[in-house]
PDB file of C-alpha atoms and ligand atoms in Angstrom:
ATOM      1  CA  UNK A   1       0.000   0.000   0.000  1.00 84.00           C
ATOM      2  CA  UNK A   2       0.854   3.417  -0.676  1.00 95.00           C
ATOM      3  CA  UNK A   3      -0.104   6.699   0.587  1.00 97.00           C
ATOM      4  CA  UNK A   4      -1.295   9.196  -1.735  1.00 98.00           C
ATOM      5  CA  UNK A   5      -1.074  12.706  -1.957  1.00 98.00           C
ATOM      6  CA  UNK A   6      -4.539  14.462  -0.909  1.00 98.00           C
ATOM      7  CA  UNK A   7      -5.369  16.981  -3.256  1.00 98.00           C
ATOM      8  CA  UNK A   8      -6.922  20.555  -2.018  1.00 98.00           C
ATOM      9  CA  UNK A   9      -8.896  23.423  -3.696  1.00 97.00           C
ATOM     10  CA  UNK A  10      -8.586  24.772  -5.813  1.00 97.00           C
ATOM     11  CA  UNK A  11      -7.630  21.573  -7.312  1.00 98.00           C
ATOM     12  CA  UNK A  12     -10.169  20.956 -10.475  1.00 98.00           C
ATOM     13  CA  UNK A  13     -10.701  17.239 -10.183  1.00 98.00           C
ATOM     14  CA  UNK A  14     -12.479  17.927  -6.781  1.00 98.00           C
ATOM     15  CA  UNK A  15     -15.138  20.308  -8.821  1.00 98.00           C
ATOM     16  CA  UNK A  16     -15.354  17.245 -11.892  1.00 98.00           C
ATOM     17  CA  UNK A  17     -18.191  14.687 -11.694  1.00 98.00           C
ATOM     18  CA  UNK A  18     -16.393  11.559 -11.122  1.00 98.00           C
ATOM     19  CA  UNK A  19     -16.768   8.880 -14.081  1.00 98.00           C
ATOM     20  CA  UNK A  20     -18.494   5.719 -12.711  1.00 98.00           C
ATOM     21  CA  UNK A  21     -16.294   2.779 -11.737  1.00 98.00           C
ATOM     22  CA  UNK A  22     -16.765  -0.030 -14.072  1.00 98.00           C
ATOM     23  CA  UNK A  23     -13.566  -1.987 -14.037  1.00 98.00           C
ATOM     24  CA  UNK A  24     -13.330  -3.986 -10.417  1.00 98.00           C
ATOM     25  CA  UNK A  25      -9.829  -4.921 -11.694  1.00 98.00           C
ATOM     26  CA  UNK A  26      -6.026  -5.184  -9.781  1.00 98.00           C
ATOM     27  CA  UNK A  27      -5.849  -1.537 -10.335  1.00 98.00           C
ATOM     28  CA  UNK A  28      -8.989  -0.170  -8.431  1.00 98.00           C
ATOM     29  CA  UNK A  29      -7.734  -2.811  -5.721  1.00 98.00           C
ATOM     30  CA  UNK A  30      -4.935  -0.716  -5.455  1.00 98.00           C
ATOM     31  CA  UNK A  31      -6.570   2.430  -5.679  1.00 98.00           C
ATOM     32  CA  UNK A  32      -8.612   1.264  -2.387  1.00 98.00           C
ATOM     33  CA  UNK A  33      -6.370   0.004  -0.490  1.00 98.00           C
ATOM     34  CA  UNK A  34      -4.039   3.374  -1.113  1.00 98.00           C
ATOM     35  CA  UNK A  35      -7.093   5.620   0.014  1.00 98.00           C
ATOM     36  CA  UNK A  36      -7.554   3.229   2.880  1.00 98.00           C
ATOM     37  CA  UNK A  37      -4.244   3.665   4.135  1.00 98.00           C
ATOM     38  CA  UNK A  38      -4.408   7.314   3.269  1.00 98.00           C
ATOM     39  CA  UNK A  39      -7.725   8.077   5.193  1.00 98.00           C
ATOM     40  CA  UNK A  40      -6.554   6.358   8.307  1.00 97.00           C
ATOM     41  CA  UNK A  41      -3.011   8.160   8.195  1.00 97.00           C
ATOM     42  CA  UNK A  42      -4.626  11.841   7.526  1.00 96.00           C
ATOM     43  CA  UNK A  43      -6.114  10.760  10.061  1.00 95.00           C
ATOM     44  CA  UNK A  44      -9.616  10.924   8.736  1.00 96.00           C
ATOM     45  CA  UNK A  45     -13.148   9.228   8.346  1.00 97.00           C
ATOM     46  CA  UNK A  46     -13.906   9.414   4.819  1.00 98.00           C
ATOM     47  CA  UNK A  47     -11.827   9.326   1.532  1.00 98.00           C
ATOM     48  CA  UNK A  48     -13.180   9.894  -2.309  1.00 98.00           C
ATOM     49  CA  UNK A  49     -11.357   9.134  -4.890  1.00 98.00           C
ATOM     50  CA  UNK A  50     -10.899  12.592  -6.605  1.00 98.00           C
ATOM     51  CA  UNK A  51      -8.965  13.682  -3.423  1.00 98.00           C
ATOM     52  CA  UNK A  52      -6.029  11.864  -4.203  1.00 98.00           C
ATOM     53  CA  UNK A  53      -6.493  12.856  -7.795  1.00 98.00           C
ATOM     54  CA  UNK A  54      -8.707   9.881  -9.429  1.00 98.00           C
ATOM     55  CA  UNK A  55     -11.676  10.802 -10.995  1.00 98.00           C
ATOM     56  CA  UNK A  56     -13.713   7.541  -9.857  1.00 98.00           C
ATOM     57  CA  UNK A  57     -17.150   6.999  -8.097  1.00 98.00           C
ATOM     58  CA  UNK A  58     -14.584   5.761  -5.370  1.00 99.00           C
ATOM     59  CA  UNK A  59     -15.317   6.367  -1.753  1.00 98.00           C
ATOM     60  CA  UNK A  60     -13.977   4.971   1.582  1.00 98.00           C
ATOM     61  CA  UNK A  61     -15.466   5.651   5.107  1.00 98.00           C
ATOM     62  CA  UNK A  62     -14.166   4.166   8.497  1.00 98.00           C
ATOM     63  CA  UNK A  63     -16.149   5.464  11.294  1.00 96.00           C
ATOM     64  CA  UNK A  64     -16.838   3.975  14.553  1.00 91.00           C
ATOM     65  CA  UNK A  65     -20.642   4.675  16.155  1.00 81.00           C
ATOM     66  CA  UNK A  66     -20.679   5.024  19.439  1.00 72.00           C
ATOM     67  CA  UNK A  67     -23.858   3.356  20.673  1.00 67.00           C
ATOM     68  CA  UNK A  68     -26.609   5.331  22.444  1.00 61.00           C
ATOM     69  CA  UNK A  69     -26.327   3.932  25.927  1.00 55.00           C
ATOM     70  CA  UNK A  70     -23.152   4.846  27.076  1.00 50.00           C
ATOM     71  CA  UNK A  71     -24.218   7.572  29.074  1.00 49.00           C
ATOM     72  CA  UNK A  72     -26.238   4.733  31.045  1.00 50.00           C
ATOM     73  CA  UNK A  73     -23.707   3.134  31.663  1.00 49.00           C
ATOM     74  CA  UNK A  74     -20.939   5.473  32.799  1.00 46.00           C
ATOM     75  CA  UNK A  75     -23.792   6.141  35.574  1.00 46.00           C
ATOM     76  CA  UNK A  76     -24.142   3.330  36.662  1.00 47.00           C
ATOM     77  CA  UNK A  77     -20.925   2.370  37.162  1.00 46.00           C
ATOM     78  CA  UNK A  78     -20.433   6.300  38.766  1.00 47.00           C
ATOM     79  CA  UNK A  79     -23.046   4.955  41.565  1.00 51.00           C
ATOM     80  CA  UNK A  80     -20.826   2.162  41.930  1.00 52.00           C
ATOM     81  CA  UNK A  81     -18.383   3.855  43.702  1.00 50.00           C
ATOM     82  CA  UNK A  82     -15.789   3.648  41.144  1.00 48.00           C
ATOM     83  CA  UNK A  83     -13.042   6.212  41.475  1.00 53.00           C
ATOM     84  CA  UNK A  84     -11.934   5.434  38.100  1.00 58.00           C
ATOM     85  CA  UNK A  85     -13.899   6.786  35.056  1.00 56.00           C
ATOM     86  CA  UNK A  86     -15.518   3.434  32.983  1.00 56.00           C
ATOM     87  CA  UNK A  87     -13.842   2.660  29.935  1.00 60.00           C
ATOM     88  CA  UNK A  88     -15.424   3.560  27.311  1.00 61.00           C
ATOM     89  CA  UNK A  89     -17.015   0.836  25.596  1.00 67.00           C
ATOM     90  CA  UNK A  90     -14.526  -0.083  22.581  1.00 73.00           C
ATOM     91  CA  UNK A  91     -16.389   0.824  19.689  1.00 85.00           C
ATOM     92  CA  UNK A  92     -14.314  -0.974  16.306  1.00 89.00           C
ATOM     93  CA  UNK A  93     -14.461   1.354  13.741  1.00 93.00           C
ATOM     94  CA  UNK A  94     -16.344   0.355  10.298  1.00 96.00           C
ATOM     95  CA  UNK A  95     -15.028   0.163   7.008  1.00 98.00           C
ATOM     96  CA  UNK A  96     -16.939   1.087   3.838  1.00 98.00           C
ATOM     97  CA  UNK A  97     -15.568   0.956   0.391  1.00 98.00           C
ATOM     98  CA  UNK A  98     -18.332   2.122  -2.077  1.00 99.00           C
ATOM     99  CA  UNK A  99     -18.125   2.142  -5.799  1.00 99.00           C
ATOM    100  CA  UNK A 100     -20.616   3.973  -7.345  1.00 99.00           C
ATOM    101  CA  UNK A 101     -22.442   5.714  -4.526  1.00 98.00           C
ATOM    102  CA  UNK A 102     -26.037   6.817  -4.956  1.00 98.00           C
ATOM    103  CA  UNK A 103     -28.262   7.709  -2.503  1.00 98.00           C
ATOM    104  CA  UNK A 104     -31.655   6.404  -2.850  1.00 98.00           C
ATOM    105  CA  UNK A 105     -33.599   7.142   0.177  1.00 98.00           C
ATOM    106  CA  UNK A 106     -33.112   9.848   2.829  1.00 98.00           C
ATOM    107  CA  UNK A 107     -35.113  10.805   5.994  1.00 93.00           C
ATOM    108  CA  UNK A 108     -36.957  13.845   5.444  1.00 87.00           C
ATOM    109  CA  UNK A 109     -35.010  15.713   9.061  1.00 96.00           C
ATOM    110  CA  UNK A 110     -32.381  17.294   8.328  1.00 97.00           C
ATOM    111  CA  UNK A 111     -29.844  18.632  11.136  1.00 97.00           C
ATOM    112  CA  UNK A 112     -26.686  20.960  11.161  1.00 97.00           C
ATOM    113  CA  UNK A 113     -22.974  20.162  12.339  1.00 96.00           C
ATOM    114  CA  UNK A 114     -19.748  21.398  11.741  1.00 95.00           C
ATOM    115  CA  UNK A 115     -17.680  19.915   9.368  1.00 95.00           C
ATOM    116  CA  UNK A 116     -13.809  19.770   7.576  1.00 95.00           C
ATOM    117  CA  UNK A 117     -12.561  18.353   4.724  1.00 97.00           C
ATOM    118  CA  UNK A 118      -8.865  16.928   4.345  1.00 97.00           C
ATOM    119  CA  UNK A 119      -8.585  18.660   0.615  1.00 98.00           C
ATOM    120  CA  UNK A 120     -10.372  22.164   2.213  1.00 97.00           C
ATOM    121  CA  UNK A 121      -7.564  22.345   5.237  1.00 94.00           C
ATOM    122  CA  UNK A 122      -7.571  25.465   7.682  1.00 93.00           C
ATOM    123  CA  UNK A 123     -11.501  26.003   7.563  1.00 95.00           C
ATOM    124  CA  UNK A 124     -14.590  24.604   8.333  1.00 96.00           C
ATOM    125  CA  UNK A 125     -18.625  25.108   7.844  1.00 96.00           C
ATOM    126  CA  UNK A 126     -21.960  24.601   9.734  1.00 97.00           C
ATOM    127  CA  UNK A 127     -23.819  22.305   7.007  1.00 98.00           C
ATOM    128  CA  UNK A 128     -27.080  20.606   7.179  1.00 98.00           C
ATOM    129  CA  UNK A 129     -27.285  17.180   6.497  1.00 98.00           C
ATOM    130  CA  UNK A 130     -30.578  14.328   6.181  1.00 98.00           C
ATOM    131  CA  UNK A 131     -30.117  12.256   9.537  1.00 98.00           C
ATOM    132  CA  UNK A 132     -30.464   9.015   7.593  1.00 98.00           C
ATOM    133  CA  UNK A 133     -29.291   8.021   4.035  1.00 98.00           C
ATOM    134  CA  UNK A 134     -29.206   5.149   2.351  1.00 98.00           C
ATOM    135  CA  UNK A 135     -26.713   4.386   0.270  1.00 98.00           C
ATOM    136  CA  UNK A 136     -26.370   1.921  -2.526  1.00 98.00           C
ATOM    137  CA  UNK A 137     -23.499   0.704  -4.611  1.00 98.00           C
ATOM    138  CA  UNK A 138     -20.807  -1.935  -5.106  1.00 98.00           C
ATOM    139  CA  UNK A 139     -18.502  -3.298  -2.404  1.00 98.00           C
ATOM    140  CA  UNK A 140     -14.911  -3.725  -3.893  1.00 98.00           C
ATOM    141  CA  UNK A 141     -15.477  -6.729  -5.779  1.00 98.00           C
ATOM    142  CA  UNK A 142     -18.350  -5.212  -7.672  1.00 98.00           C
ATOM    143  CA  UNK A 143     -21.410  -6.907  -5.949  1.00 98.00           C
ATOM    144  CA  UNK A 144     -24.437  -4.863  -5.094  1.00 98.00           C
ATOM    145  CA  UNK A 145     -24.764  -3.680  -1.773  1.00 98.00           C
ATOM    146  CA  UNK A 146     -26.922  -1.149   0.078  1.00 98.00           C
ATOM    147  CA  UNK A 147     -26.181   0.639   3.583  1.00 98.00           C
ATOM    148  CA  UNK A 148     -28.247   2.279   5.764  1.00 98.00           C
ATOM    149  CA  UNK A 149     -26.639   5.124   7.988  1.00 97.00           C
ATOM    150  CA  UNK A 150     -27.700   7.460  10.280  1.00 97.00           C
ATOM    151  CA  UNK A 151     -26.151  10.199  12.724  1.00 95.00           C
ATOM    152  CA  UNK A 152     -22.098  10.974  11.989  1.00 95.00           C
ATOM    153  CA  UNK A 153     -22.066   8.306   9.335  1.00 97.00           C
ATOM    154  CA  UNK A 154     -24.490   9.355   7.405  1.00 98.00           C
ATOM    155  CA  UNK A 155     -22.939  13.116   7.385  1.00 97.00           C
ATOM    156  CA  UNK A 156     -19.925  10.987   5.782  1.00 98.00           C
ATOM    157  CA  UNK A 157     -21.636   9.557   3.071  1.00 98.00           C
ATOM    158  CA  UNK A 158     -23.400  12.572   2.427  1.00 98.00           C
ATOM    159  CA  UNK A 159     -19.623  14.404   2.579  1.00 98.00           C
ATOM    160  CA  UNK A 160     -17.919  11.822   0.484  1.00 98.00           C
ATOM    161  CA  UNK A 161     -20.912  10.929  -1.794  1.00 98.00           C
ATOM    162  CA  UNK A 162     -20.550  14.958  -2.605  1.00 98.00           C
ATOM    163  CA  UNK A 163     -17.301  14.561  -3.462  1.00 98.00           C
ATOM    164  CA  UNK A 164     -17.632  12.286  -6.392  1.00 98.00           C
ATOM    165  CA  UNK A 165     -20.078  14.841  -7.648  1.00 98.00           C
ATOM    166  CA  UNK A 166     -17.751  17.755  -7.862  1.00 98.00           C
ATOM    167  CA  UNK A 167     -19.781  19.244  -4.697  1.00 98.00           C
ATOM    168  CA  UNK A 168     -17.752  20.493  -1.558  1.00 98.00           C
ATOM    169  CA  UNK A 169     -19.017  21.580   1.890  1.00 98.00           C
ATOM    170  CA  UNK A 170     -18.126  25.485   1.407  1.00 97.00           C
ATOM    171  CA  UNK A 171     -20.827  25.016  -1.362  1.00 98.00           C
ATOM    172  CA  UNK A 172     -24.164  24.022   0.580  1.00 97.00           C
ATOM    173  CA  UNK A 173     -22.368  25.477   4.221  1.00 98.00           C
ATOM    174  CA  UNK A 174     -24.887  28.092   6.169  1.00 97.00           C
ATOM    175  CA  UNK A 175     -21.338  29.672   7.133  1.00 97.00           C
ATOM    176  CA  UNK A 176     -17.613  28.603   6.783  1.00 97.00           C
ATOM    177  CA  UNK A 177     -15.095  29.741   9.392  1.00 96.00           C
ATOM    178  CA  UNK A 178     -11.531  29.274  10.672  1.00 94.00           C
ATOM    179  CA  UNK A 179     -11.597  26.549  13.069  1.00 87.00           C
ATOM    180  CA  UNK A 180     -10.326  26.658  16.772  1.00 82.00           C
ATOM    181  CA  UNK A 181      -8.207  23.333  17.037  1.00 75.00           C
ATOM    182  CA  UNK A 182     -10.561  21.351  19.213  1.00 72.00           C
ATOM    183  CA  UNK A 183     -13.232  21.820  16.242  1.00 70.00           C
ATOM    184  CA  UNK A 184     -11.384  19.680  13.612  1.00 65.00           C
ATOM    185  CA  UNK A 185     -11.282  16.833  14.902  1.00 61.00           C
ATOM    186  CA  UNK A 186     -13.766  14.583  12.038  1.00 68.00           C
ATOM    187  CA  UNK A 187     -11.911  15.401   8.393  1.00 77.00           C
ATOM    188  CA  UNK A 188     -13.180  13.905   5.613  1.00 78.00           C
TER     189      UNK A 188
HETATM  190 ZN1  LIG B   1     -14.090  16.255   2.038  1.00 69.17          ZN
END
């Protein structure tokens, strides 16, 4: 594997639509497993292929949920008597890899968070985003496969699924600002 350079604006293959994947072939196994590697050292959650330069309906996401009853739980163990703050349940990250993304059903709430992009560094914008997608596609071998995603992950695909449409954040933001450091934490 090899890391790739991530291209930023104004870089025009991020502003292209993104010709559809069609070959499932050694080279787009390569081309995965390079924005793979090149997501996670960034670090970030969410790769598309135009931001290392390919102009593919390409995109990686590795995100880990956490689940919804943590805050029960770090509680209960509180009224425990433990001194020591619970760990916090080890959530494994989850890997996509997407060829042609579409999204095919959405919720109809929409909510706003901040986000960053890896090829947009030094500023990010308040954008809204539907609080459930689903997403269908092709997993790396070119099967069909549909995911449903809701919360953080589905801001990704929305993000990344963007991406492979020429479409950036700046472009549907409410405002875009220069982050203090504790704000960019989730590139993609
Ligand atoms: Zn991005």
């Amino acid at each position: 594997m090899t890391l790739r350079t991530i291209v930023t604006l104004p870089d025009p293959v991020l502003r292209r639509k993104a010709r559809p994947v069609s070959s499932f072939d050694k080279n787009l196994q390569t081309l995965i497993d390079d924005m793979i590697e090149t997501m996670r050292q960034a670090p970030g959650v969410g790769l598309a292929a135009p931001q290392v330069g390919m102009s593919d309906r390409l995109i990686v996401v590795e995100y880990a949920e956490q689940p919804e009853d943590d805050e029960d739980e770090a509680t209960a163990s509180a009224q425990a008597g433990s001194q020591v703050a619970p760990p916090r349940k080890e959530v494994k990250p989850k890997l996509y890899v997407i060829a042609n993304p579409e999204i095919v059903k959405t919720s109809g709430e929409m909510v706003t968070g901040v986000e960053g992009c890896l090829s947009i560094p030094g500023l990010v914008g308040e954008v809204e985003r539907y609080t459930m997608v689903q997403v269908k596609g092709q997993n790396r071998r070119g099967q069909p496969m549909k995911v449903k995603a809701e919360g953080w992950l589905a801001r990704i695909f929305q993000h990344e699924i963007d991406h492979v449409n020429g479409v950036v954040f700046p472009d549907r933001a409410l405002r875009v600002w220069k982050p203090e450091p504790e704000e960019v934490e989730k590139l993609a």
